[in-house]
PDB file of C-alpha atoms and ligand atoms in Angstrom:
ATOM      1  CA  MET A   1     104.375 104.072  76.353  1.00 87.00           C
ATOM      2  CA  TYR A   2     101.956 102.726  78.975  1.00 93.00           C
ATOM      3  CA  ARG A   3      98.306 103.565  78.303  1.00 96.00           C
ATOM      4  CA  TRP A   4      95.775 103.781  81.147  1.00 98.00           C
ATOM      5  CA  GLN A   5      92.849 104.258  78.744  1.00 97.00           C
ATOM      6  CA  ASN A   6      90.501 101.272  78.893  1.00 92.00           C
ATOM      7  CA  LYS A   7      92.441  99.742  81.796  1.00 98.00           C
ATOM      8  CA  VAL A   8      90.300  98.550  84.715  1.00 98.00           C
ATOM      9  CA  VAL A   9      91.976  99.069  88.095  1.00 99.00           C
ATOM     10  CA  LEU A  10      90.838  97.774  91.495  1.00 99.00           C
ATOM     11  CA  ILE A  11      92.272  99.826  94.362  1.00 99.00           C
ATOM     12  CA  THR A  12      91.825  98.857  98.006  1.00 99.00           C
ATOM     13  CA  GLY A  13      92.008 101.489 100.721  1.00 98.00           C
ATOM     14  CA  ALA A  14      90.741 104.072  98.249  1.00 98.00           C
ATOM     15  CA  SER A  15      88.783 106.263 100.693  1.00 98.00           C
ATOM     16  CA  SER A  16      91.851 108.135 101.942  1.00 98.00           C
ATOM     17  CA  GLY A  17      95.518 108.988 101.449  1.00 98.00           C
ATOM     18  CA  ILE A  18      97.508 107.091  98.820  1.00 98.00           C
ATOM     19  CA  GLY A  19      94.592 104.954  97.568  1.00 98.00           C
ATOM     20  CA  LYS A  20      92.319 107.950  97.080  1.00 98.00           C
ATOM     21  CA  ALA A  21      95.042 109.955  95.309  1.00 98.00           C
ATOM     22  CA  LEU A  22      95.904 106.970  93.064  1.00 98.00           C
ATOM     23  CA  ALA A  23      92.224 106.499  92.157  1.00 98.00           C
ATOM     24  CA  ILE A  24      91.826 110.162  91.168  1.00 98.00           C
ATOM     25  CA  GLU A  25      95.107 110.225  89.215  1.00 98.00           C
ATOM     26  CA  LEU A  26      94.535 106.948  87.333  1.00 98.00           C
ATOM     27  CA  ALA A  27      90.958 107.955  86.452  1.00 98.00           C
ATOM     28  CA  ARG A  28      92.337 111.284  85.186  1.00 98.00           C
ATOM     29  CA  ARG A  29      94.689 109.269  82.944  1.00 98.00           C
ATOM     30  CA  GLY A  30      91.740 107.344  81.515  1.00 98.00           C
ATOM     31  CA  ALA A  31      91.489 104.200  83.658  1.00 98.00           C
ATOM     32  CA  SER A  32      88.186 102.890  85.004  1.00 98.00           C
ATOM     33  CA  VAL A  33      88.683 102.538  88.731  1.00 98.00           C
ATOM     34  CA  GLY A  34      86.956 100.459  91.407  1.00 99.00           C
ATOM     35  CA  LEU A  35      87.415 101.943  94.865  1.00 99.00           C
ATOM     36  CA  VAL A  36      87.347  99.556  97.839  1.00 99.00           C
ATOM     37  CA  ALA A  37      87.115 100.746 101.461  1.00 98.00           C
ATOM     38  CA  ARG A  38      84.683 100.601 104.389  1.00 98.00           C
ATOM     39  CA  ARG A  39      83.682 104.279 104.618  1.00 98.00           C
ATOM     40  CA  GLU A  40      80.849 104.508 102.113  1.00 98.00           C
ATOM     41  CA  GLU A  41      80.297 108.266 102.264  1.00 98.00           C
ATOM     42  CA  LEU A  42      83.970 109.013 101.545  1.00 98.00           C
ATOM     43  CA  LEU A  43      83.978 106.645  98.559  1.00 98.00           C
ATOM     44  CA  ALA A  44      80.794 108.255  97.214  1.00 98.00           C
ATOM     45  CA  GLU A  45      82.396 111.724  97.391  1.00 98.00           C
ATOM     46  CA  ILE A  46      85.558 110.574  95.580  1.00 98.00           C
ATOM     47  CA  VAL A  47      83.547 108.767  92.893  1.00 98.00           C
ATOM     48  CA  ASP A  48      81.427 111.908  92.374  1.00 98.00           C
ATOM     49  CA  GLN A  49      84.610 113.965  92.054  1.00 98.00           C
ATOM     50  CA  ILE A  50      86.047 111.547  89.458  1.00 98.00           C
ATOM     51  CA  LYS A  51      82.786 111.430  87.489  1.00 98.00           C
ATOM     52  CA  SER A  52      82.446 115.226  87.489  1.00 98.00           C
ATOM     53  CA  ASP A  53      85.864 115.224  85.828  1.00 97.00           C
ATOM     54  CA  SER A  54      84.495 112.824  83.154  1.00 97.00           C
ATOM     55  CA  GLY A  55      86.263 109.837  84.731  1.00 98.00           C
ATOM     56  CA  MET A  56      84.919 106.308  85.268  1.00 98.00           C
ATOM     57  CA  ALA A  57      84.678 105.053  88.839  1.00 98.00           C
ATOM     58  CA  LEU A  58      82.687 102.643  90.973  1.00 98.00           C
ATOM     59  CA  PRO A  59      82.422 102.710  94.788  1.00 98.00           C
ATOM     60  CA  LEU A  60      82.908  99.205  96.206  1.00 98.00           C
ATOM     61  CA  VAL A  61      82.166  99.224  99.917  1.00 98.00           C
ATOM     62  CA  ALA A  62      83.850  96.270 101.615  1.00 98.00           C
ATOM     63  CA  ASP A  63      86.199  95.242 104.391  1.00 98.00           C
ATOM     64  CA  VAL A  64      89.311  93.587 102.948  1.00 98.00           C
ATOM     65  CA  ASN A  65      89.074  91.010 105.719  1.00 98.00           C
ATOM     66  CA  ASP A  66      85.829  89.716 104.225  1.00 98.00           C
ATOM     67  CA  ALA A  67      87.009  87.481 101.367  1.00 98.00           C
ATOM     68  CA  ASN A  68      83.498  86.943  99.967  1.00 98.00           C
ATOM     69  CA  ALA A  69      82.700  90.649 100.001  1.00 98.00           C
ATOM     70  CA  ILE A  70      85.927  91.513  98.168  1.00 98.00           C
ATOM     71  CA  ARG A  71      85.304  88.773  95.604  1.00 98.00           C
ATOM     72  CA  GLY A  72      81.727  90.035  95.135  1.00 98.00           C
ATOM     73  CA  GLN A  73      82.899  93.620  94.641  1.00 98.00           C
ATOM     74  CA  ALA A  74      85.560  92.517  92.136  1.00 98.00           C
ATOM     75  CA  ASP A  75      82.780  90.722  90.208  1.00 98.00           C
ATOM     76  CA  ARG A  76      80.713  93.945  90.241  1.00 98.00           C
ATOM     77  CA  LEU A  77      83.671  95.864  88.819  1.00 98.00           C
ATOM     78  CA  ARG A  78      84.152  93.272  86.049  1.00 98.00           C
ATOM     79  CA  LEU A  79      80.436  93.435  85.177  1.00 98.00           C
ATOM     80  CA  GLU A  80      80.473  97.225  85.060  1.00 98.00           C
ATOM     81  CA  PHE A  81      83.796  97.922  83.300  1.00 98.00           C
ATOM     82  CA  GLY A  82      85.210  94.580  82.066  1.00 98.00           C
ATOM     83  CA  PRO A  83      88.158  92.366  83.094  1.00 98.00           C
ATOM     84  CA  ILE A  84      90.404  93.763  85.827  1.00 98.00           C
ATOM     85  CA  ASP A  85      93.853  94.703  84.497  1.00 98.00           C
ATOM     86  CA  VAL A  86      95.513  95.988  87.664  1.00 99.00           C
ATOM     87  CA  LEU A  87      94.996  95.332  91.383  1.00 99.00           C
ATOM     88  CA  ILE A  88      96.541  97.835  93.790  1.00 99.00           C
ATOM     89  CA  ALA A  89      96.490  96.183  97.231  1.00 99.00           C
ATOM     90  CA  ASN A  90      96.907  99.334  99.279  1.00 98.00           C
ATOM     91  CA  ALA A  91      94.541  99.057 102.275  1.00 98.00           C
ATOM     92  CA  GLY A  92      96.563  99.169 105.453  1.00 98.00           C
ATOM     93  CA  ILE A  93      96.653 100.237 109.062  1.00 98.00           C
ATOM     94  CA  GLY A  94      99.453 101.079 111.478  1.00 95.00           C
ATOM     95  CA  GLY A  95      99.635 101.706 115.176  1.00 86.00           C
ATOM     96  CA  ALA A  96     102.454 101.898 117.684  1.00 87.00           C
ATOM     97  CA  THR A  97     103.245  98.648 119.501  1.00 80.00           C
ATOM     98  CA  HIS A  98     105.937  98.645 122.188  1.00 90.00           C
ATOM     99  CA  ALA A  99     107.207  95.173 123.166  1.00 94.00           C
ATOM    100  CA  ILE A 100     106.344  95.713 126.840  1.00 94.00           C
ATOM    101  CA  GLU A 101     102.715  96.647 126.061  1.00 93.00           C
ATOM    102  CA  LEU A 102     102.214  93.895 123.494  1.00 93.00           C
ATOM    103  CA  GLN A 103      98.539  93.355 122.663  1.00 95.00           C
ATOM    104  CA  PRO A 104      98.040  90.193 120.609  1.00 96.00           C
ATOM    105  CA  ALA A 105      94.586  91.344 119.437  1.00 97.00           C
ATOM    106  CA  GLN A 106      96.050  94.597 118.094  1.00 96.00           C
ATOM    107  CA  VAL A 107      98.855  92.714 116.309  1.00 97.00           C
ATOM    108  CA  ALA A 108      96.298  90.323 114.803  1.00 98.00           C
ATOM    109  CA  LYS A 109      94.278  93.266 113.505  1.00 98.00           C
ATOM    110  CA  VAL A 110      97.300  94.780 111.751  1.00 98.00           C
ATOM    111  CA  ILE A 111      98.323  91.429 110.238  1.00 98.00           C
ATOM    112  CA  ASN A 112      94.720  90.718 109.203  1.00 98.00           C
ATOM    113  CA  VAL A 113      94.261  93.970 107.303  1.00 98.00           C
ATOM    114  CA  ASN A 114      97.782  94.432 105.921  1.00 98.00           C
ATOM    115  CA  VAL A 115      98.502  90.810 104.984  1.00 98.00           C
ATOM    116  CA  LEU A 116      95.325  88.736 104.814  1.00 98.00           C
ATOM    117  CA  GLY A 117      93.375  91.684 103.382  1.00 98.00           C
ATOM    118  CA  ALA A 118      95.857  91.790 100.508  1.00 99.00           C
ATOM    119  CA  VAL A 119      95.632  87.997 100.132  1.00 99.00           C
ATOM    120  CA  ASN A 120      91.815  88.282  99.833  1.00 99.00           C
ATOM    121  CA  SER A 121      92.228  91.030  97.254  1.00 99.00           C
ATOM    122  CA  VAL A 122      94.614  88.930  95.178  1.00 99.00           C
ATOM    123  CA  ALA A 123      92.269  85.927  95.397  1.00 98.00           C
ATOM    124  CA  ALA A 124      89.450  88.102  94.037  1.00 98.00           C
ATOM    125  CA  VAL A 125      91.319  88.940  90.817  1.00 98.00           C
ATOM    126  CA  LEU A 126      94.104  86.444  90.140  1.00 98.00           C
ATOM    127  CA  PRO A 127      92.141  83.467  88.723  1.00 98.00           C
ATOM    128  CA  GLU A 128      90.699  85.666  85.944  1.00 98.00           C
ATOM    129  CA  MET A 129      94.054  87.358  85.300  1.00 98.00           C
ATOM    130  CA  ALA A 130      95.810  83.988  85.047  1.00 98.00           C
ATOM    131  CA  GLU A 131      93.106  82.707  82.696  1.00 98.00           C
ATOM    132  CA  ARG A 132      93.489  85.750  80.438  1.00 98.00           C
ATOM    133  CA  GLY A 133      97.302  85.527  80.709  1.00 98.00           C
ATOM    134  CA  LYS A 134      97.288  89.234  81.493  1.00 98.00           C
ATOM    135  CA  GLY A 135      97.309  91.488  84.532  1.00 98.00           C
ATOM    136  CA  GLN A 136      99.338  93.236  87.193  1.00 98.00           C
ATOM    137  CA  LEU A 137      99.288  92.784  90.959  1.00 99.00           C
ATOM    138  CA  VAL A 138     100.646  95.751  92.909  1.00 99.00           C
ATOM    139  CA  ALA A 139     101.351  95.715  96.649  1.00 99.00           C
ATOM    140  CA  ILE A 140     101.790  98.918  98.603  1.00 98.00           C
ATOM    141  CA  SER A 141     104.276  97.661 101.166  1.00 98.00           C
ATOM    142  CA  SER A 142     106.734  99.933 103.011  1.00 98.00           C
ATOM    143  CA  LEU A 143     110.429 100.527 103.650  1.00 98.00           C
ATOM    144  CA  SER A 144     109.538  99.144 107.105  1.00 97.00           C
ATOM    145  CA  ALA A 145     109.369  95.702 105.476  1.00 98.00           C
ATOM    146  CA  TYR A 146     113.160  95.398 105.432  1.00 98.00           C
ATOM    147  CA  ARG A 147     114.177  95.515 109.128  1.00 97.00           C
ATOM    148  CA  GLY A 148     112.450  95.738 112.504  1.00 96.00           C
ATOM    149  CA  LEU A 149     111.846  99.260 113.812  1.00 95.00           C
ATOM    150  CA  PRO A 150     111.200 100.477 117.358  1.00 94.00           C
ATOM    151  CA  LYS A 151     107.558 100.393 118.539  1.00 93.00           C
ATOM    152  CA  SER A 152     106.508  98.985 115.169  1.00 95.00           C
ATOM    153  CA  ALA A 153     106.689  95.210 115.577  1.00 96.00           C
ATOM    154  CA  ALA A 154     103.232  94.485 114.173  1.00 97.00           C
ATOM    155  CA  TYR A 155     103.529  96.928 111.290  1.00 97.00           C
ATOM    156  CA  CYS A 156     107.060  95.825 110.281  1.00 97.00           C
ATOM    157  CA  ALA A 157     106.056  92.162 110.512  1.00 97.00           C
ATOM    158  CA  SER A 158     102.960  92.788 108.398  1.00 98.00           C
ATOM    159  CA  LYS A 159     104.880  94.619 105.672  1.00 98.00           C
ATOM    160  CA  ALA A 160     107.683  92.031 105.630  1.00 98.00           C
ATOM    161  CA  ALA A 161     105.029  89.322 105.221  1.00 98.00           C
ATOM    162  CA  LEU A 162     103.239  91.310 102.511  1.00 98.00           C
ATOM    163  CA  SER A 163     106.439  91.849 100.502  1.00 98.00           C
ATOM    164  CA  CYS A 164     107.470  88.211 100.831  1.00 98.00           C
ATOM    165  CA  PHE A 165     103.989  87.020  99.867  1.00 98.00           C
ATOM    166  CA  PHE A 166     104.012  89.104  96.691  1.00 99.00           C
ATOM    167  CA  GLU A 167     107.597  88.096  95.922  1.00 98.00           C
ATOM    168  CA  SER A 168     106.588  84.438  96.042  1.00 98.00           C
ATOM    169  CA  LEU A 169     103.599  85.186  93.810  1.00 98.00           C
ATOM    170  CA  ARG A 170     105.931  86.934  91.370  1.00 98.00           C
ATOM    171  CA  ILE A 171     108.068  83.833  91.057  1.00 98.00           C
ATOM    172  CA  ASP A 172     105.050  81.509  90.702  1.00 98.00           C
ATOM    173  CA  LEU A 173     103.577  83.790  88.040  1.00 98.00           C
ATOM    174  CA  MET A 174     106.753  84.105  85.976  1.00 97.00           C
ATOM    175  CA  ASN A 175     105.838  83.682  82.277  1.00 96.00           C
ATOM    176  CA  SER A 176     102.104  83.657  83.100  1.00 98.00           C
ATOM    177  CA  GLY A 177     101.494  87.142  81.723  1.00 98.00           C
ATOM    178  CA  VAL A 178     100.615  88.393  85.223  1.00 98.00           C
ATOM    179  CA  ASN A 179     103.213  90.857  86.560  1.00 98.00           C
ATOM    180  CA  VAL A 180     103.849  91.636  90.203  1.00 98.00           C
ATOM    181  CA  THR A 181     105.079  95.007  91.476  1.00 98.00           C
ATOM    182  CA  ILE A 182     106.008  95.599  95.122  1.00 99.00           C
ATOM    183  CA  ILE A 183     106.204  99.247  96.160  1.00 98.00           C
ATOM    184  CA  HIS A 184     108.224 100.166  99.271  1.00 98.00           C
ATOM    185  CA  PRO A 185     107.534 103.810 100.116  1.00 98.00           C
ATOM    186  CA  GLY A 186     109.104 105.850 102.882  1.00 98.00           C
ATOM    187  CA  PHE A 187     107.050 108.429 104.778  1.00 97.00           C
ATOM    188  CA  ILE A 188     104.213 110.142 102.902  1.00 98.00           C
ATOM    189  CA  LYS A 189     101.948 112.966 104.101  1.00 98.00           C
ATOM    190  CA  THR A 190      98.552 111.255 104.517  1.00 98.00           C
ATOM    191  CA  PRO A 191      96.108 110.816 107.439  1.00 96.00           C
ATOM    192  CA  PHE A 192      98.258 107.757 108.303  1.00 96.00           C
ATOM    193  CA  THR A 193     101.252 109.904 109.275  1.00 95.00           C
ATOM    194  CA  ALA A 194      99.340 113.064 110.251  1.00 94.00           C
ATOM    195  CA  GLY A 195      99.689 114.147 113.860  1.00 88.00           C
ATOM    196  CA  ARG A 196     102.829 112.105 114.563  1.00 88.00           C
ATOM    197  CA  LYS A 197     105.259 114.114 116.635  1.00 86.00           C
ATOM    198  CA  ALA A 198     108.308 111.959 115.895  1.00 86.00           C
ATOM    199  CA  LYS A 199     110.512 113.236 113.076  1.00 89.00           C
ATOM    200  CA  MET A 200     109.916 111.369 109.820  1.00 94.00           C
ATOM    201  CA  PRO A 201     112.986 111.683 107.582  1.00 95.00           C
ATOM    202  CA  TYR A 202     112.446 112.574 103.911  1.00 97.00           C
ATOM    203  CA  LEU A 203     108.666 112.923 104.459  1.00 97.00           C
ATOM    204  CA  MET A 204     107.125 113.185 100.988  1.00 98.00           C
ATOM    205  CA  ASP A 205     104.164 115.131  99.603  1.00 98.00           C
ATOM    206  CA  LEU A 206     101.343 112.850  98.495  1.00 98.00           C
ATOM    207  CA  ASP A 207     101.338 114.082  94.865  1.00 98.00           C
ATOM    208  CA  TYR A 208     105.067 113.422  94.547  1.00 98.00           C
ATOM    209  CA  ALA A 209     104.707 109.907  95.987  1.00 98.00           C
ATOM    210  CA  VAL A 210     101.711 109.056  93.788  1.00 98.00           C
ATOM    211  CA  ASP A 211     103.623 110.150  90.704  1.00 98.00           C
ATOM    212  CA  LYS A 212     106.503 107.817  91.670  1.00 98.00           C
ATOM    213  CA  ILE A 213     104.104 104.909  92.354  1.00 98.00           C
ATOM    214  CA  VAL A 214     102.266 105.389  89.040  1.00 98.00           C
ATOM    215  CA  ARG A 215     105.569 105.420  87.157  1.00 98.00           C
ATOM    216  CA  ALA A 216     106.735 102.222  88.859  1.00 98.00           C
ATOM    217  CA  ILE A 217     103.448 100.526  87.915  1.00 98.00           C
ATOM    218  CA  GLU A 218     103.731 101.714  84.319  1.00 98.00           C
ATOM    219  CA  LYS A 219     107.302 100.389  84.074  1.00 98.00           C
ATOM    220  CA  GLN A 220     106.090  97.125  85.629  1.00 98.00           C
ATOM    221  CA  LYS A 221     108.985  97.273  88.068  1.00 98.00           C
ATOM    222  CA  LYS A 222     109.364  94.109  90.129  1.00 98.00           C
ATOM    223  CA  THR A 223     110.090  96.153  93.223  1.00 98.00           C
ATOM    224  CA  TYR A 224     110.453  99.859  93.825  1.00 98.00           C
ATOM    225  CA  ALA A 225     111.751 101.548  97.000  1.00 98.00           C
ATOM    226  CA  PHE A 226     111.678 105.333  97.444  1.00 98.00           C
ATOM    227  CA  PRO A 227     112.636 108.068  98.237  1.00 98.00           C
ATOM    228  CA  TRP A 228     116.151 107.079  97.135  1.00 98.00           C
ATOM    229  CA  GLN A 229     117.796 108.729 100.169  1.00 98.00           C
ATOM    230  CA  LEU A 230     115.836 106.677 102.726  1.00 97.00           C
ATOM    231  CA  ALA A 231     115.899 103.568 100.521  1.00 98.00           C
ATOM    232  CA  SER A 232     119.712 103.798 100.434  1.00 98.00           C
ATOM    233  CA  ILE A 233     119.866 104.102 104.228  1.00 97.00           C
ATOM    234  CA  VAL A 234     117.625 101.034 104.527  1.00 97.00           C
ATOM    235  CA  ARG A 235     119.841  99.069 102.105  1.00 97.00           C
ATOM    236  CA  LEU A 236     122.843  99.991 104.219  1.00 97.00           C
ATOM    237  CA  ALA A 237     120.945  98.913 107.347  1.00 96.00           C
ATOM    238  CA  MET A 238     120.308  95.514 105.757  1.00 96.00           C
ATOM    239  CA  ILE A 239     124.029  94.713 105.519  1.00 97.00           C
ATOM    240  CA  MET A 240     124.878  96.281 108.877  1.00 97.00           C
ATOM    241  CA  PRO A 241     125.937  93.948 111.719  1.00 97.00           C
ATOM    242  CA  THR A 242     123.017  93.377 114.089  1.00 97.00           C
ATOM    243  CA  PHE A 243     124.658  94.947 117.163  1.00 96.00           C
ATOM    244  CA  MET A 244     125.286  98.132 115.182  1.00 96.00           C
ATOM    245  CA  TYR A 245     121.794  98.157 113.640  1.00 96.00           C
ATOM    246  CA  ASP A 246     120.096  97.721 117.028  1.00 96.00           C
ATOM    247  CA  ARG A 247     121.941 100.683 118.528  1.00 95.00           C
ATOM    248  CA  ILE A 248     121.171 102.992 115.634  1.00 94.00           C
ATOM    249  CA  ALA A 249     117.530 101.858 115.326  1.00 94.00           C
ATOM    250  CA  ALA A 250     116.916 102.293 119.073  1.00 93.00           C
ATOM    251  CA  ARG A 251     117.993 105.932 118.795  1.00 89.00           C
ATOM    252  CA  ASN A 252     115.765 106.600 115.776  1.00 84.00           C
ATOM    253  CA  SER A 253     112.161 105.875 116.651  1.00 79.00           C
ATOM    254  CA  PHE A 254     109.592 107.223 114.183  1.00 79.00           C
ATOM    255  CA  ARG A 255     106.828 106.659 116.753  1.00 73.00           C
ATOM    256  CA  GLU A 256     106.180 108.528 119.979  1.00 71.00           C
TER     257      GLU A 256
HETATM  258  N1  LIG B   1     101.623 107.199 104.553  1.00 55.30           N
HETATM  259  C1  LIG B   1     102.806 106.619 104.643  1.00 55.30           C
HETATM  260  O1  LIG B   1     103.799 107.232 105.108  1.00 55.30           O
HETATM  261  C2  LIG B   1     103.006 105.214 104.156  1.00 55.30           C
HETATM  262  C3  LIG B   1     104.330 104.771 103.957  1.00 55.30           C
HETATM  263  C4  LIG B   1     104.537 103.471 103.510  1.00 55.30           C
HETATM  264  C5  LIG B   1     103.467 102.640 103.247  1.00 55.30           C
HETATM  265  N2  LIG B   1     102.197 103.093 103.452  1.00 55.30           N
HETATM  266  C6  LIG B   1     101.103 102.177 103.189  1.00 55.30           C
HETATM  267  O2  LIG B   1     100.236 102.750 102.244  1.00 55.30           O
HETATM  268  C7  LIG B   1      98.919 102.248 102.427  1.00 55.30           C
HETATM  269  C8  LIG B   1      97.941 103.406 102.474  1.00 55.30           C
HETATM  270  O3  LIG B   1      98.292 104.243 103.532  1.00 55.30           O
HETATM  271  P1  LIG B   1      97.810 105.755 103.657  1.00 55.30           P
HETATM  272  O4  LIG B   1      98.976 106.521 104.134  1.00 55.30           O
HETATM  273  O5  LIG B   1      97.108 106.174 102.437  1.00 55.30           O
HETATM  274  O6  LIG B   1      96.806 105.603 104.899  1.00 55.30           O
HETATM  275  P2  LIG B   1      95.309 106.131 105.149  1.00 55.30           P
HETATM  276  O7  LIG B   1      95.142 107.503 104.611  1.00 55.30           O
HETATM  277  O8  LIG B   1      95.061 105.877 106.586  1.00 55.30           O
HETATM  278  O9  LIG B   1      94.401 105.135 104.266  1.00 55.30           O
HETATM  279  C9  LIG B   1      94.241 103.789 104.613  1.00 55.30           C
HETATM  280  C10 LIG B   1      93.164 103.209 103.726  1.00 55.30           C
HETATM  281  O10 LIG B   1      93.018 101.821 104.053  1.00 55.30           O
HETATM  282  C11 LIG B   1      91.628 101.546 104.178  1.00 55.30           C
HETATM  283  N3  LIG B   1      91.402 100.431 105.085  1.00 55.30           N
HETATM  284  C12 LIG B   1      91.854 100.258 106.345  1.00 55.30           C
HETATM  285  N4  LIG B   1      91.360  99.122 106.852  1.00 55.30           N
HETATM  286  C13 LIG B   1      90.567  98.565 105.904  1.00 55.30           C
HETATM  287  C14 LIG B   1      89.763  97.412 105.842  1.00 55.30           C
HETATM  288  N5  LIG B   1      89.689  96.556 106.872  1.00 55.30           N
HETATM  289  N6  LIG B   1      89.081  97.150 104.702  1.00 55.30           N
HETATM  290  C15 LIG B   1      89.137  98.005 103.655  1.00 55.30           C
HETATM  291  N7  LIG B   1      89.887  99.123 103.644  1.00 55.30           N
HETATM  292  C16 LIG B   1      90.591  99.403 104.763  1.00 55.30           C
HETATM  293  C17 LIG B   1      91.025 102.846 104.715  1.00 55.30           C
HETATM  294  O11 LIG B   1      89.647 102.916 104.360  1.00 55.30           O
HETATM  295  P3  LIG B   1      88.393 102.722 105.351  1.00 55.30           P
HETATM  296  O12 LIG B   1      88.836 103.129 106.718  1.00 55.30           O
HETATM  297  O13 LIG B   1      87.344 103.601 104.757  1.00 55.30           O
HETATM  298  O14 LIG B   1      88.055 101.278 105.251  1.00 55.30           O
HETATM  299  C18 LIG B   1      91.817 103.873 103.929  1.00 55.30           C
HETATM  300  O15 LIG B   1      91.222 104.093 102.678  1.00 55.30           O
HETATM  301  C19 LIG B   1      98.960 101.413 103.709  1.00 55.30           C
HETATM  302  O16 LIG B   1      99.075 100.058 103.369  1.00 55.30           O
HETATM  303  C20 LIG B   1     100.217 101.883 104.403  1.00 55.30           C
HETATM  304  O17 LIG B   1     100.775 100.896 105.217  1.00 55.30           O
HETATM  305  C21 LIG B   1     101.936 104.354 103.897  1.00 55.30           C
END
């Protein structure tokens, strides 16, 4: 059985949504958690909440795009709680992008946070993990990584890149003692999806999704896509002829 006690976990994007819920849940299970995000006051509140529940947590204010800042905060976490056992690269942003209104600066922002932010996070922990021959790198990708979706070019591209990046790492790190887990969630109720008018099929409660993510990390799954209903539809979409996929996808936009 997996034990979270004495595990040190670095979570990016921990001020809100999935990252916040993971931090609270893993601390409740006995892990010492380092919470990375930009909004200092939110991190302070979450850390207070964890500590008042007798948990161990450290607020680590940083932008994932700042490689030195992330490295510095990872060092602080190591000094405070010891070697980092698990990285959860979760920080991410979305945003609707229709082809006709393409804004390169907006696309760059999404790719910077979702891909290069995760790269910076990995770089802040991997050398020590590899040296110890022990550790786990977790990416919070998305079911959107598998095929292009309407009005989501930047987001889909960023998640496809993120998944591929971590897949390559997983192969490089085979037999190194460092495991890689890529999580591909469907829609989850968080501030990220709040207020969207478009129908989101199989929209999940946050607690349910966090439970699934924690279990996949514990089982050290190489990749985990959920909920199974939407994951099955996506798998079907992957083998669908392009002309058929395009027609179906065009009629099913999850963005206004
Ligand atoms: N919700 C869903 O339906 C869903 C589905 C599939 C995948 N995901 C993925 O899950 C992850 C978390 O999403 P969520 O739903 O929890 O969204 P959320 O509630 O909006 O949280 C996003 C988190 O990312 C952090 N973040 C954004 N830019 C950052 C930056 N430059 N540096 C550091 N932290 C940054 C935010 O913190 P600050 O603003 O304080 O920096 C916040 O803590 C994302 O990668 C998202 O793509 C979400």
